[in-house]
mmCIF file with all atom_site columns, C-alpha atoms and ligand atoms in Angstrom:
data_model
loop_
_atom_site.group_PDB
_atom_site.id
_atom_site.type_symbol
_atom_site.label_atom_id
_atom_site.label_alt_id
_atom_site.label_comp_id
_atom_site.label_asym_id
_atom_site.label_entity_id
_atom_site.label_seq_id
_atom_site.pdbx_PDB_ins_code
_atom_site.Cartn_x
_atom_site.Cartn_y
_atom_site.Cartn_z
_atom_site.occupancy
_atom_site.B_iso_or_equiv
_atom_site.pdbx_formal_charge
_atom_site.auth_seq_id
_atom_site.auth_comp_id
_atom_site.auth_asym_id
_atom_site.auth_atom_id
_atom_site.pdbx_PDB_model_num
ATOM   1   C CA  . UNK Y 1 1   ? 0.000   0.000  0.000  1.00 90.00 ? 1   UNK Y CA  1
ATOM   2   C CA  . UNK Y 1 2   ? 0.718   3.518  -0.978 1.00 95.00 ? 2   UNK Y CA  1
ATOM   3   C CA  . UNK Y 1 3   ? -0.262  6.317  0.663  1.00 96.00 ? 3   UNK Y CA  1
ATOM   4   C CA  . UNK Y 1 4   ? 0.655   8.574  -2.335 1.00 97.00 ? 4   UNK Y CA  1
ATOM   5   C CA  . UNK Y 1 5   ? -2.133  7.025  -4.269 1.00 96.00 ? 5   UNK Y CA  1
ATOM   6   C CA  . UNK Y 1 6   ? -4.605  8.196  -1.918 1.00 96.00 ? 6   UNK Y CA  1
ATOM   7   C CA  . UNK Y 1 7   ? -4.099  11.907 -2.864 1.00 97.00 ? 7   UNK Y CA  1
ATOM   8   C CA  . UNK Y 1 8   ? -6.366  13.532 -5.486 1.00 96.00 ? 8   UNK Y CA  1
ATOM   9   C CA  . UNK Y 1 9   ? -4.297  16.418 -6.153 1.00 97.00 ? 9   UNK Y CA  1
ATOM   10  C CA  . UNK Y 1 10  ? -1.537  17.756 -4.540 1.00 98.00 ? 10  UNK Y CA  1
ATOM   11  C CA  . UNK Y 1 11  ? -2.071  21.536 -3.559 1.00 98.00 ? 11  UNK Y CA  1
ATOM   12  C CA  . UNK Y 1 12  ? 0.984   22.426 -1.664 1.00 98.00 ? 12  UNK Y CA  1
ATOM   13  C CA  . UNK Y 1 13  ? 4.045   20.867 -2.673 1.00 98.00 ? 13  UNK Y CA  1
ATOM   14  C CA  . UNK Y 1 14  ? 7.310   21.059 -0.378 1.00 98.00 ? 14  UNK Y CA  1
ATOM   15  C CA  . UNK Y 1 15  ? 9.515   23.047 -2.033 1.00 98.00 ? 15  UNK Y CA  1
ATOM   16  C CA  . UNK Y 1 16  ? 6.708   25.376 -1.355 1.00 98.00 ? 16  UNK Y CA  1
ATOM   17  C CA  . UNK Y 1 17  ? 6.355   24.844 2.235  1.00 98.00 ? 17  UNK Y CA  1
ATOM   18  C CA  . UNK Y 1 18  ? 10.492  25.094 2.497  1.00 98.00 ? 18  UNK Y CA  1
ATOM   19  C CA  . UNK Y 1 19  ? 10.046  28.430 0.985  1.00 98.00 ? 19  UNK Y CA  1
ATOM   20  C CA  . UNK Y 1 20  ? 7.172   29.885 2.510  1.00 98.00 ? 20  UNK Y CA  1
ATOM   21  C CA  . UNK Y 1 21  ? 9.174   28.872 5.982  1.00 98.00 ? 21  UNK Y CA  1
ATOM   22  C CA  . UNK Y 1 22  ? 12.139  30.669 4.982  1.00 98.00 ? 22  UNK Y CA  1
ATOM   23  C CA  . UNK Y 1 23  ? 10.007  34.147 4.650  1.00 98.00 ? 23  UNK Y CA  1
ATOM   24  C CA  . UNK Y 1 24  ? 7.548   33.431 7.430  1.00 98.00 ? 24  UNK Y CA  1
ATOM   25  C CA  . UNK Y 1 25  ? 11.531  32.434 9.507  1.00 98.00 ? 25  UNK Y CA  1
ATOM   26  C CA  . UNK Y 1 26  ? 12.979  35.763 8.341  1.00 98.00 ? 26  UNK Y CA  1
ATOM   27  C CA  . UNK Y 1 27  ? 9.875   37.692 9.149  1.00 98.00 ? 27  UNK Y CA  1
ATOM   28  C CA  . UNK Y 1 28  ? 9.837   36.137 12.765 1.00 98.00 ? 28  UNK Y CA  1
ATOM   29  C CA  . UNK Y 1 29  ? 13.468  37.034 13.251 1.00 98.00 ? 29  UNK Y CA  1
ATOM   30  C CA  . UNK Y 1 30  ? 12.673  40.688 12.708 1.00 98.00 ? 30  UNK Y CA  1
ATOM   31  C CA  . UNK Y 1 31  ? 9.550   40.556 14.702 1.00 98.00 ? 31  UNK Y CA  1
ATOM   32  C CA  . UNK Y 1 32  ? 10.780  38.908 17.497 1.00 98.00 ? 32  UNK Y CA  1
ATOM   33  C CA  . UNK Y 1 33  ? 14.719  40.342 17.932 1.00 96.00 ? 33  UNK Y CA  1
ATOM   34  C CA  . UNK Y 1 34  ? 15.824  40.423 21.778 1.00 94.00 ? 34  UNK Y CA  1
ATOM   35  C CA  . UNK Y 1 35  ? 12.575  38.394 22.628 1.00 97.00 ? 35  UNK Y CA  1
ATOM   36  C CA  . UNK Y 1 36  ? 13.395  34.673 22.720 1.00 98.00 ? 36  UNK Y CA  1
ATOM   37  C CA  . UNK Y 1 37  ? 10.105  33.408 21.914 1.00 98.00 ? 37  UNK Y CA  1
ATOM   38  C CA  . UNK Y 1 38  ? 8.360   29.981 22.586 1.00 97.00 ? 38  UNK Y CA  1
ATOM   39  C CA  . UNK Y 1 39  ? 7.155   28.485 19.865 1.00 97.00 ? 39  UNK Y CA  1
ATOM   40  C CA  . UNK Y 1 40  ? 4.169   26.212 21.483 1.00 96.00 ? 40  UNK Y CA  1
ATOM   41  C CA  . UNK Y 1 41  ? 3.475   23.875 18.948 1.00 96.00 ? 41  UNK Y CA  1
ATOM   42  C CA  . UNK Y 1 42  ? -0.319  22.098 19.110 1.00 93.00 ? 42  UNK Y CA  1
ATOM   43  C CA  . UNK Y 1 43  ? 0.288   18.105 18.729 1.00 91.00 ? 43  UNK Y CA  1
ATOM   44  C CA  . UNK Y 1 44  ? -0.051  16.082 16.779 1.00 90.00 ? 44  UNK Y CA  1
ATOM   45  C CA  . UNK Y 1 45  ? -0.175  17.922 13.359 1.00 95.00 ? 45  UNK Y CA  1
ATOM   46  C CA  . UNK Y 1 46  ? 1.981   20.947 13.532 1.00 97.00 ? 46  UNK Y CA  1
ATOM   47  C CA  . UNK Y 1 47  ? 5.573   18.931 14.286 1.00 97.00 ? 47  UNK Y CA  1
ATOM   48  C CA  . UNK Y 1 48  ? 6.805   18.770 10.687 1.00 98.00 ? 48  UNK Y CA  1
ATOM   49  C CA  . UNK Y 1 49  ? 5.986   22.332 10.106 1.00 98.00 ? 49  UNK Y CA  1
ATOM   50  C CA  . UNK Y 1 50  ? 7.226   23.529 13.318 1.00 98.00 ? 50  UNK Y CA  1
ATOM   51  C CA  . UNK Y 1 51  ? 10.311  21.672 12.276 1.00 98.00 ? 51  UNK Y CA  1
ATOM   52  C CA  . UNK Y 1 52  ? 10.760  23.093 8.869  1.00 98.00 ? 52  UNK Y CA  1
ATOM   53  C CA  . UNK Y 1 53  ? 9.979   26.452 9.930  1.00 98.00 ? 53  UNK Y CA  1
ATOM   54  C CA  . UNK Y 1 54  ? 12.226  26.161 13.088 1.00 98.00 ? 54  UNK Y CA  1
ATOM   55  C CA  . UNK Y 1 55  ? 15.167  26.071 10.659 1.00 98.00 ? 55  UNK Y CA  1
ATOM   56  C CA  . UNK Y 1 56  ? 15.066  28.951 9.344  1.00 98.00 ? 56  UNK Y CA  1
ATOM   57  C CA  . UNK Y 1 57  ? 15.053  31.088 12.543 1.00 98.00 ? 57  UNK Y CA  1
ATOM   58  C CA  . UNK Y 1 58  ? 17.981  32.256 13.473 1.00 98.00 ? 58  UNK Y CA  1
ATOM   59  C CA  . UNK Y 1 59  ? 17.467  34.004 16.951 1.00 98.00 ? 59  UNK Y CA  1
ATOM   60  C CA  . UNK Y 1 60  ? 16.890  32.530 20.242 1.00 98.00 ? 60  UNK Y CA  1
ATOM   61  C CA  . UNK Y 1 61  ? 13.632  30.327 20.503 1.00 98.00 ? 61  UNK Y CA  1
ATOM   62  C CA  . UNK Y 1 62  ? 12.313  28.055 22.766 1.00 96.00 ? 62  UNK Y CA  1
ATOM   63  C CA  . UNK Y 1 63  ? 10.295  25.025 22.531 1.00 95.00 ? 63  UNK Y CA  1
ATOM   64  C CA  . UNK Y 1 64  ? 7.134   23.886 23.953 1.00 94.00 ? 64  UNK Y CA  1
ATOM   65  C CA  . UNK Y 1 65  ? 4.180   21.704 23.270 1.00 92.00 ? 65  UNK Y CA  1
ATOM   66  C CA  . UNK Y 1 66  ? 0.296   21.432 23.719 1.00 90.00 ? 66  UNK Y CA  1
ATOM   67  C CA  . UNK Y 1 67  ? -2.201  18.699 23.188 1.00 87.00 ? 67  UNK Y CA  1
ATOM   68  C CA  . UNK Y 1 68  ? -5.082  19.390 21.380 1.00 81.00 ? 68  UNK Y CA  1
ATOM   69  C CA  . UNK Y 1 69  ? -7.930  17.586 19.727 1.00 71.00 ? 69  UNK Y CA  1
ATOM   70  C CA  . UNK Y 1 70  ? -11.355 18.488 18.046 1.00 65.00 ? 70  UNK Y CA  1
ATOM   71  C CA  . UNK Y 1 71  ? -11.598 15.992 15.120 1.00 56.00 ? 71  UNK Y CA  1
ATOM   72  C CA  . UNK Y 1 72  ? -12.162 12.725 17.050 1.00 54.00 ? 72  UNK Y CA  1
ATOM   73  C CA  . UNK Y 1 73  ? -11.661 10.828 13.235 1.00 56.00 ? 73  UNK Y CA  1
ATOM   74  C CA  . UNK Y 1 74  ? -13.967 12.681 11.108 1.00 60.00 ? 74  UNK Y CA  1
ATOM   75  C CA  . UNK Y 1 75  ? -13.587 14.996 8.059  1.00 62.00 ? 75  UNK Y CA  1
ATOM   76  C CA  . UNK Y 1 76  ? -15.561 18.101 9.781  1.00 62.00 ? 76  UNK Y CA  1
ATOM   77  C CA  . UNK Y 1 77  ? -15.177 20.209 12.635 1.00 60.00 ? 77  UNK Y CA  1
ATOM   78  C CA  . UNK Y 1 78  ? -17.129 19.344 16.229 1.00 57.00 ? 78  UNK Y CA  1
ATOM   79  C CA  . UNK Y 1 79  ? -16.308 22.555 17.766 1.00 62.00 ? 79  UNK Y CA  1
ATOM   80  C CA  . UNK Y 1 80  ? -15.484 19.883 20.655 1.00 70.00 ? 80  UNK Y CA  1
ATOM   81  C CA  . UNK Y 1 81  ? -12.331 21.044 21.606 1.00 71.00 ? 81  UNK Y CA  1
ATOM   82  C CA  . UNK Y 1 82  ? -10.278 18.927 24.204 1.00 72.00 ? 82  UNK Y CA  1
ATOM   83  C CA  . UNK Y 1 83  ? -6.903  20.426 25.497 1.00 71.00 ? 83  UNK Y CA  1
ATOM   84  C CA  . UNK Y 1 84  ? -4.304  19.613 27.628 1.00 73.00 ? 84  UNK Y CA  1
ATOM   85  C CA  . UNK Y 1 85  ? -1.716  21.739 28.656 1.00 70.00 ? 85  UNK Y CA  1
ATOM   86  C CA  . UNK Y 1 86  ? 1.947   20.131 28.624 1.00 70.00 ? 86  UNK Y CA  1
ATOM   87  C CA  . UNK Y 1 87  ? 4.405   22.969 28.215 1.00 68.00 ? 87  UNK Y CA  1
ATOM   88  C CA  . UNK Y 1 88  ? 7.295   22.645 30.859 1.00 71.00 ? 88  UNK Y CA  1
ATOM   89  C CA  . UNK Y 1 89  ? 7.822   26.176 30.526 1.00 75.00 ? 89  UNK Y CA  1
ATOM   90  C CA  . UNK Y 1 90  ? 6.653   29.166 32.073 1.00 89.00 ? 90  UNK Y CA  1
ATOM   91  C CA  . UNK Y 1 91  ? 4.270   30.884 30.616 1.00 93.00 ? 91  UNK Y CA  1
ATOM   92  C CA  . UNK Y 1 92  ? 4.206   34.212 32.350 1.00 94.00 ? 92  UNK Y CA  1
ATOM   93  C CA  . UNK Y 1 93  ? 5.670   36.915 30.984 1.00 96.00 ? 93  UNK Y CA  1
ATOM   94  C CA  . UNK Y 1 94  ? 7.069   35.187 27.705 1.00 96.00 ? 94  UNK Y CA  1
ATOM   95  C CA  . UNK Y 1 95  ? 6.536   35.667 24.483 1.00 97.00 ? 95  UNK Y CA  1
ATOM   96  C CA  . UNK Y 1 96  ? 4.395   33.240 22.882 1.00 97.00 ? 96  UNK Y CA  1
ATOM   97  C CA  . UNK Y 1 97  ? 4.303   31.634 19.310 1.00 98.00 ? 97  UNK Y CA  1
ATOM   98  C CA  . UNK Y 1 98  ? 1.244   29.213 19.047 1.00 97.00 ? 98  UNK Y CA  1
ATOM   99  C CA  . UNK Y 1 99  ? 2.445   26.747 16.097 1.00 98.00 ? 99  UNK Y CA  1
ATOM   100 C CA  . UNK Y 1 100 ? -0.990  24.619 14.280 1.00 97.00 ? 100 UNK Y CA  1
ATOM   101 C CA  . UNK Y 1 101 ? -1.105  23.166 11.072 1.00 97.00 ? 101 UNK Y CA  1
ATOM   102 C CA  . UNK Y 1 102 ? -4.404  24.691 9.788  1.00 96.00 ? 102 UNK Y CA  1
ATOM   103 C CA  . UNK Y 1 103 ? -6.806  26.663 11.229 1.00 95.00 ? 103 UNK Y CA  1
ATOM   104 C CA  . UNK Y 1 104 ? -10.455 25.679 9.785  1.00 92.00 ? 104 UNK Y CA  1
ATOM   105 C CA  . UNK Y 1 105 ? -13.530 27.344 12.091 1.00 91.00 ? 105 UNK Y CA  1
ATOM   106 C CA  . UNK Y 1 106 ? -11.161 28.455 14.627 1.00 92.00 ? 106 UNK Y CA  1
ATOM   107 C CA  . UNK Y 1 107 ? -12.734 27.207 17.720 1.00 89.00 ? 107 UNK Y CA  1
ATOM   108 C CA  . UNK Y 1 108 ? -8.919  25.080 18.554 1.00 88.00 ? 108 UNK Y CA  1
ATOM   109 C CA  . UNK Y 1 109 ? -7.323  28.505 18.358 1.00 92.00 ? 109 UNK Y CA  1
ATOM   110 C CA  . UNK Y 1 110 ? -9.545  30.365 19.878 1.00 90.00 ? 110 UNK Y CA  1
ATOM   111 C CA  . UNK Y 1 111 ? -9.714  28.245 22.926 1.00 88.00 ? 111 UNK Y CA  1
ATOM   112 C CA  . UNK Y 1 112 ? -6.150  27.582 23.129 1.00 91.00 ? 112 UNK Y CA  1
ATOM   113 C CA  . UNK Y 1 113 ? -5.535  31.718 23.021 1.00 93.00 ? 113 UNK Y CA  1
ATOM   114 C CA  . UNK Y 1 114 ? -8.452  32.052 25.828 1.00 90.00 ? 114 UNK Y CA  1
ATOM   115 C CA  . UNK Y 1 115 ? -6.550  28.946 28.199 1.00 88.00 ? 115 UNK Y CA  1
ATOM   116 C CA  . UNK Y 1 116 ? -3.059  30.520 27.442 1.00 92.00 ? 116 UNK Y CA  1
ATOM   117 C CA  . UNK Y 1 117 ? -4.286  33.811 28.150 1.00 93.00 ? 117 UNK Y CA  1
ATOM   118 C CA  . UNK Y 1 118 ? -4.690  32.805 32.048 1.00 91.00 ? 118 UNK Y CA  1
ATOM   119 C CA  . UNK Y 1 119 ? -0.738  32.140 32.169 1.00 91.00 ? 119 UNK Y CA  1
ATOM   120 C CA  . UNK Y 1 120 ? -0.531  36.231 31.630 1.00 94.00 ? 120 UNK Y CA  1
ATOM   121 C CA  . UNK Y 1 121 ? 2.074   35.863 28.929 1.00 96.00 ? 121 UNK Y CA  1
ATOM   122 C CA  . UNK Y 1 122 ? 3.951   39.011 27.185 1.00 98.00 ? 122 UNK Y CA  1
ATOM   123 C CA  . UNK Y 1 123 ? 1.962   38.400 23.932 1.00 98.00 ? 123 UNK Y CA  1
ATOM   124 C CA  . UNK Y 1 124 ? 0.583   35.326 22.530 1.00 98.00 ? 124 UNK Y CA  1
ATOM   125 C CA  . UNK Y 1 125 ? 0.798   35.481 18.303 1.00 98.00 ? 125 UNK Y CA  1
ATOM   126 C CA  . UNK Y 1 126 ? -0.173  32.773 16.201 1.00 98.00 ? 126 UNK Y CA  1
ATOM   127 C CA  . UNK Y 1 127 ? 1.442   30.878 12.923 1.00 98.00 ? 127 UNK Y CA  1
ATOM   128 C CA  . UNK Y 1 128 ? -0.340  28.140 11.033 1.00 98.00 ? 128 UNK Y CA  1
ATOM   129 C CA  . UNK Y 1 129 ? 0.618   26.237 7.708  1.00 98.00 ? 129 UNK Y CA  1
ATOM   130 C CA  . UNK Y 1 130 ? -2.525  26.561 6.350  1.00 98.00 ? 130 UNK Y CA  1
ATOM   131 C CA  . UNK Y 1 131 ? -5.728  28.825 6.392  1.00 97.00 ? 131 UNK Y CA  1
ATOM   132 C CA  . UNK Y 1 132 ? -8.924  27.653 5.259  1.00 95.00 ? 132 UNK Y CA  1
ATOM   133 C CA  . UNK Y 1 133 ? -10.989 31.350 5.663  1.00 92.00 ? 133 UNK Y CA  1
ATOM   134 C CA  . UNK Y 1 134 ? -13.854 30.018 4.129  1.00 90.00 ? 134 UNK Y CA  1
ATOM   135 C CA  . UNK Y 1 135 ? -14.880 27.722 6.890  1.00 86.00 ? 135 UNK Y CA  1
ATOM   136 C CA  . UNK Y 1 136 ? -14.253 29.999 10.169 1.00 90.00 ? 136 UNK Y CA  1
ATOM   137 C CA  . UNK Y 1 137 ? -16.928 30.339 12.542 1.00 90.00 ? 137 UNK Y CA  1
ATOM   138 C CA  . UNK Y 1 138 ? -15.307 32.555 15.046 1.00 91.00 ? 138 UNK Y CA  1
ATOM   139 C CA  . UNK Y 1 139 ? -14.273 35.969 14.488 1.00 85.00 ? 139 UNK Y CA  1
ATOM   140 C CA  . UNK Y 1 140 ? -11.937 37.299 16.663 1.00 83.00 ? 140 UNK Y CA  1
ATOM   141 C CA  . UNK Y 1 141 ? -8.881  35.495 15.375 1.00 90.00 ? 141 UNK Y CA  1
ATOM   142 C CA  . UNK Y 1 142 ? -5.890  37.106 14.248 1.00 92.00 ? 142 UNK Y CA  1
ATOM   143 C CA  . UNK Y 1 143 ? -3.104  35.109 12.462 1.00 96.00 ? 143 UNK Y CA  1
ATOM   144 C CA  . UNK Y 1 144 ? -0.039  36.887 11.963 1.00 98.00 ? 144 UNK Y CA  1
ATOM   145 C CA  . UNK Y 1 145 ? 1.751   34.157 10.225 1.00 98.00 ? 145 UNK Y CA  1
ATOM   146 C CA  . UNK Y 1 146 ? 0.081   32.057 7.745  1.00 98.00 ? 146 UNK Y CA  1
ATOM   147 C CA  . UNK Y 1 147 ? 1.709   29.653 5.187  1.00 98.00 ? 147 UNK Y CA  1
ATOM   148 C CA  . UNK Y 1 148 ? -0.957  29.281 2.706  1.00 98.00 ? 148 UNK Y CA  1
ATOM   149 C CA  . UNK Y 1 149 ? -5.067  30.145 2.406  1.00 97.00 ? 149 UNK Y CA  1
ATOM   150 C CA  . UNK Y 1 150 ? -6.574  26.304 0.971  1.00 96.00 ? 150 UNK Y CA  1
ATOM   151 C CA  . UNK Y 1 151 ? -10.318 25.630 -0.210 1.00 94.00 ? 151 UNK Y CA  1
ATOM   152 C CA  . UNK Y 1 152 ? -12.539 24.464 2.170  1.00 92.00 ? 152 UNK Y CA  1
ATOM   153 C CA  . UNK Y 1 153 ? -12.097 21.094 1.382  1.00 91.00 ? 153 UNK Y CA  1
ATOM   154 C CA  . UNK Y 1 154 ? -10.351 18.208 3.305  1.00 92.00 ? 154 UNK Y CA  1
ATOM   155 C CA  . UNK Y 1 155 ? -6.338  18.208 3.188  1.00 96.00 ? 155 UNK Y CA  1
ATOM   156 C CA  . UNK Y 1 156 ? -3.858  15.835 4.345  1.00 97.00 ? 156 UNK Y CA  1
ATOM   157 C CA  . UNK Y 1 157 ? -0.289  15.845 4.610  1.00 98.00 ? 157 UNK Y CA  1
ATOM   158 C CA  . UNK Y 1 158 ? 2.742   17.241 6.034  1.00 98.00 ? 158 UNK Y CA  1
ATOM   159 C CA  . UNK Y 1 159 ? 1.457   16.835 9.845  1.00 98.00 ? 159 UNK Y CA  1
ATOM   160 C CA  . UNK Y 1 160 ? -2.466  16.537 9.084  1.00 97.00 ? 160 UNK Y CA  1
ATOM   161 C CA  . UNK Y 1 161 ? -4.276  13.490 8.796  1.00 95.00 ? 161 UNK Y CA  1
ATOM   162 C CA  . UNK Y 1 162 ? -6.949  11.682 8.073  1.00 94.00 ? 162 UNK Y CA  1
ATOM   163 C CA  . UNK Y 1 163 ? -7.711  8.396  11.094 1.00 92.00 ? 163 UNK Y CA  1
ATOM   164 C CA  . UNK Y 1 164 ? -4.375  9.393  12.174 1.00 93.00 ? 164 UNK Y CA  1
ATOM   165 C CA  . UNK Y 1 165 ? -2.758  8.377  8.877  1.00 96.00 ? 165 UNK Y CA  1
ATOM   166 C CA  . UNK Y 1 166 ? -1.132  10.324 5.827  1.00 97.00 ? 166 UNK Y CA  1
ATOM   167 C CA  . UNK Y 1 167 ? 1.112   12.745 8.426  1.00 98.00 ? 167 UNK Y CA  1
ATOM   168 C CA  . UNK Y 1 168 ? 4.219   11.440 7.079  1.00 98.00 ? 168 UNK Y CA  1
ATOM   169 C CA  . UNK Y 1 169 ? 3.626   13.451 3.242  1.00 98.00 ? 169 UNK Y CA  1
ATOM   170 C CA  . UNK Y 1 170 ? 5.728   15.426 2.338  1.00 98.00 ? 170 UNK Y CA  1
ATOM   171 C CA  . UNK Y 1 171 ? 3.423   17.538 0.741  1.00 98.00 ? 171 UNK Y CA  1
ATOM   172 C CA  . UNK Y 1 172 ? -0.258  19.161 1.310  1.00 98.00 ? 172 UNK Y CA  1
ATOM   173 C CA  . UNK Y 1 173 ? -3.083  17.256 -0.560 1.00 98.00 ? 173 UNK Y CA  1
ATOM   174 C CA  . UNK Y 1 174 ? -6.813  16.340 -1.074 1.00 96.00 ? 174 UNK Y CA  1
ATOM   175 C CA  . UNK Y 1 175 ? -7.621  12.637 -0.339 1.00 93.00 ? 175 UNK Y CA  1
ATOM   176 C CA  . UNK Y 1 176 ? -9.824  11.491 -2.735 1.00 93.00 ? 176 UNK Y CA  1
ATOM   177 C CA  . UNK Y 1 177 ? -13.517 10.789 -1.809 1.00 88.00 ? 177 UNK Y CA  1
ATOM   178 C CA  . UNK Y 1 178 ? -13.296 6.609  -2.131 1.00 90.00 ? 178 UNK Y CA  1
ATOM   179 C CA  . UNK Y 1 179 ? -10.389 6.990  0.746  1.00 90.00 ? 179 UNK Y CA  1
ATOM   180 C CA  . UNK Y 1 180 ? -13.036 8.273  3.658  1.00 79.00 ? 180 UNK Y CA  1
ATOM   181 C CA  . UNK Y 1 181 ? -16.317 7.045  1.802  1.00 81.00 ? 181 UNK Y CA  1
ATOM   182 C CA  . UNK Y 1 182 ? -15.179 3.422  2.072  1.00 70.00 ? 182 UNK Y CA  1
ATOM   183 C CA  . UNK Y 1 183 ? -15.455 1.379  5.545  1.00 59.00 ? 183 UNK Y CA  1
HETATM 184 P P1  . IMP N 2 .   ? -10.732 24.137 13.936 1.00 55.05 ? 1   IMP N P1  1
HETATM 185 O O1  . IMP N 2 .   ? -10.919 24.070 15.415 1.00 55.05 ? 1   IMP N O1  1
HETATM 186 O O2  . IMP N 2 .   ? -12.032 23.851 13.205 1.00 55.05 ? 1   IMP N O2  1
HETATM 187 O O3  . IMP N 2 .   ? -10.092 25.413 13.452 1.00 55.05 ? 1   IMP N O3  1
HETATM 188 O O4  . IMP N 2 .   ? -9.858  22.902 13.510 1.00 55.05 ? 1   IMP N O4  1
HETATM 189 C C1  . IMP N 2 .   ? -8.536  22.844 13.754 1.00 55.05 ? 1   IMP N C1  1
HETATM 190 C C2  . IMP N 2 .   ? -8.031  21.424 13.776 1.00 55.05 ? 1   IMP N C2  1
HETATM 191 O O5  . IMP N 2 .   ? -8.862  20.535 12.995 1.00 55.05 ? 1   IMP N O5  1
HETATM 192 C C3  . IMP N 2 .   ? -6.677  21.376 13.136 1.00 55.05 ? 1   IMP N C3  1
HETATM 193 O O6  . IMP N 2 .   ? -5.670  21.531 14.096 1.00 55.05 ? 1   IMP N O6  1
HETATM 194 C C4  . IMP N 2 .   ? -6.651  20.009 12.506 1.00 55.05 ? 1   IMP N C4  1
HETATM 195 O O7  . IMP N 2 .   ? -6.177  19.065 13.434 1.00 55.05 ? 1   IMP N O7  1
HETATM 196 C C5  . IMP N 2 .   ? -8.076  19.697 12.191 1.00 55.05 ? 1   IMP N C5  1
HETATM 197 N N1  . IMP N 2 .   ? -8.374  19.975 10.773 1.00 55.05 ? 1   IMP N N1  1
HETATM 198 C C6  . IMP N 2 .   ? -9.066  21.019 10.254 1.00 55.05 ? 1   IMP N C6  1
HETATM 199 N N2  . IMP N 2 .   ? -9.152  20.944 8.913  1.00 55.05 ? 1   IMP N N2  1
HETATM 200 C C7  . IMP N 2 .   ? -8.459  19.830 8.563  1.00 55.05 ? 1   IMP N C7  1
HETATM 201 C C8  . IMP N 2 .   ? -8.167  19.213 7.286  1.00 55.05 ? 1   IMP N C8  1
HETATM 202 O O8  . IMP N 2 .   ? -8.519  19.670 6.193  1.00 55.05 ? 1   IMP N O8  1
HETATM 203 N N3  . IMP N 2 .   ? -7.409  18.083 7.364  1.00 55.05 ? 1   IMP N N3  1
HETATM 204 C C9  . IMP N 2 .   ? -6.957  17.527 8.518  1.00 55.05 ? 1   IMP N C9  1
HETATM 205 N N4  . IMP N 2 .   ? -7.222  18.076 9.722  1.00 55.05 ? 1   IMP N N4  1
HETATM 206 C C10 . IMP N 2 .   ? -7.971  19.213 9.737  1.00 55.05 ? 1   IMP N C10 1
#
């Protein structure tokens, strides 16, 4: 079996994503000189773009992580959101850089910003690898990083799955129907 034959199209490809991190890196490095950010990554999806992007950073950064969950193994949105708070670091006073893979109604973000809120951090900014604007349901979200705006339609790939599988691509695609349509 072959994952790779399990993608429709391919909408992001990585060269893409390595160069989109580069500029999104740079940008952070200006934004964030003298301020040693965290860079609180949501598990599981955003790992291999916290990794990519993570390279091309050049000032001080820390790392932290947060589990998060809304999906349960379907293709749409619950707007159950189920956290739990891991990072070893503290919070207070720190600069933080939430880290997701895509950001779809908005209800993970929002509830992550409202939880890390209560920790009284310096500033809490957020940087996803994908937007899908078409599909938010909450409004007050600001993302000041974003890798790329997708269609509202279902994507797998570098850190997002589908059942837990597909993560591994190294690429951003659309599974075709048959894949979640089939039992
Ligand atoms: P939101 O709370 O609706 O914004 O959903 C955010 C979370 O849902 C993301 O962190 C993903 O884990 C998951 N998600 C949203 N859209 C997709 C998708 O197209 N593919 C895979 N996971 C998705």
């Amino acid at each position: 079996m072959n994952l790779n034959n399990d993608i429709k199209k391919i909408l992001v490809t990585n060269e893409q994503i390595e160069a989109r991190c580069k500029e999104l890196g740079e940008q952070i490095d200006i934004d964030y000189e003298d301020k040693k950010p965290i860079l609180l990554s949501l598990l599981r999806g955003s790992i291999p773009f916290v990794t990519t992007l993570s390279k091309y950073i050049s000032i001080p950064i820390e790392f932290d992580y947060m589990k998060v969950s809304s999906y349960h193994g379907g293709t749409s949105s619950t707007g159950n959101v189920a956290v739990t708070i891991l990072p070893a670091s503290k919070l207070e006073g720190r600069h933080l850089i939430i880290v997701e893979d895509i950001v779809d109604t908005g209800f993970t973000l929002s509830t992550v910003v409202k939880i890390l809120k209560t920790y009284k951090p310096a500033s809490i900014e957020v940087a996803s690898l994908l937007d899908k604007p078409s599909m938010r349901k909450v409004d007050d979200l600001d993302i000041k990083y974003v890798g790329f705006i997708v269609p509202a339609e279902f994507v797998v790939g570098f850190g997002l799955d589908y059942n837990e599988l597909y993560r591994q691509l190294p690429y951003v695609g659309v599974l075709k129907e048959e894949v979640y349509t089939k039992k």
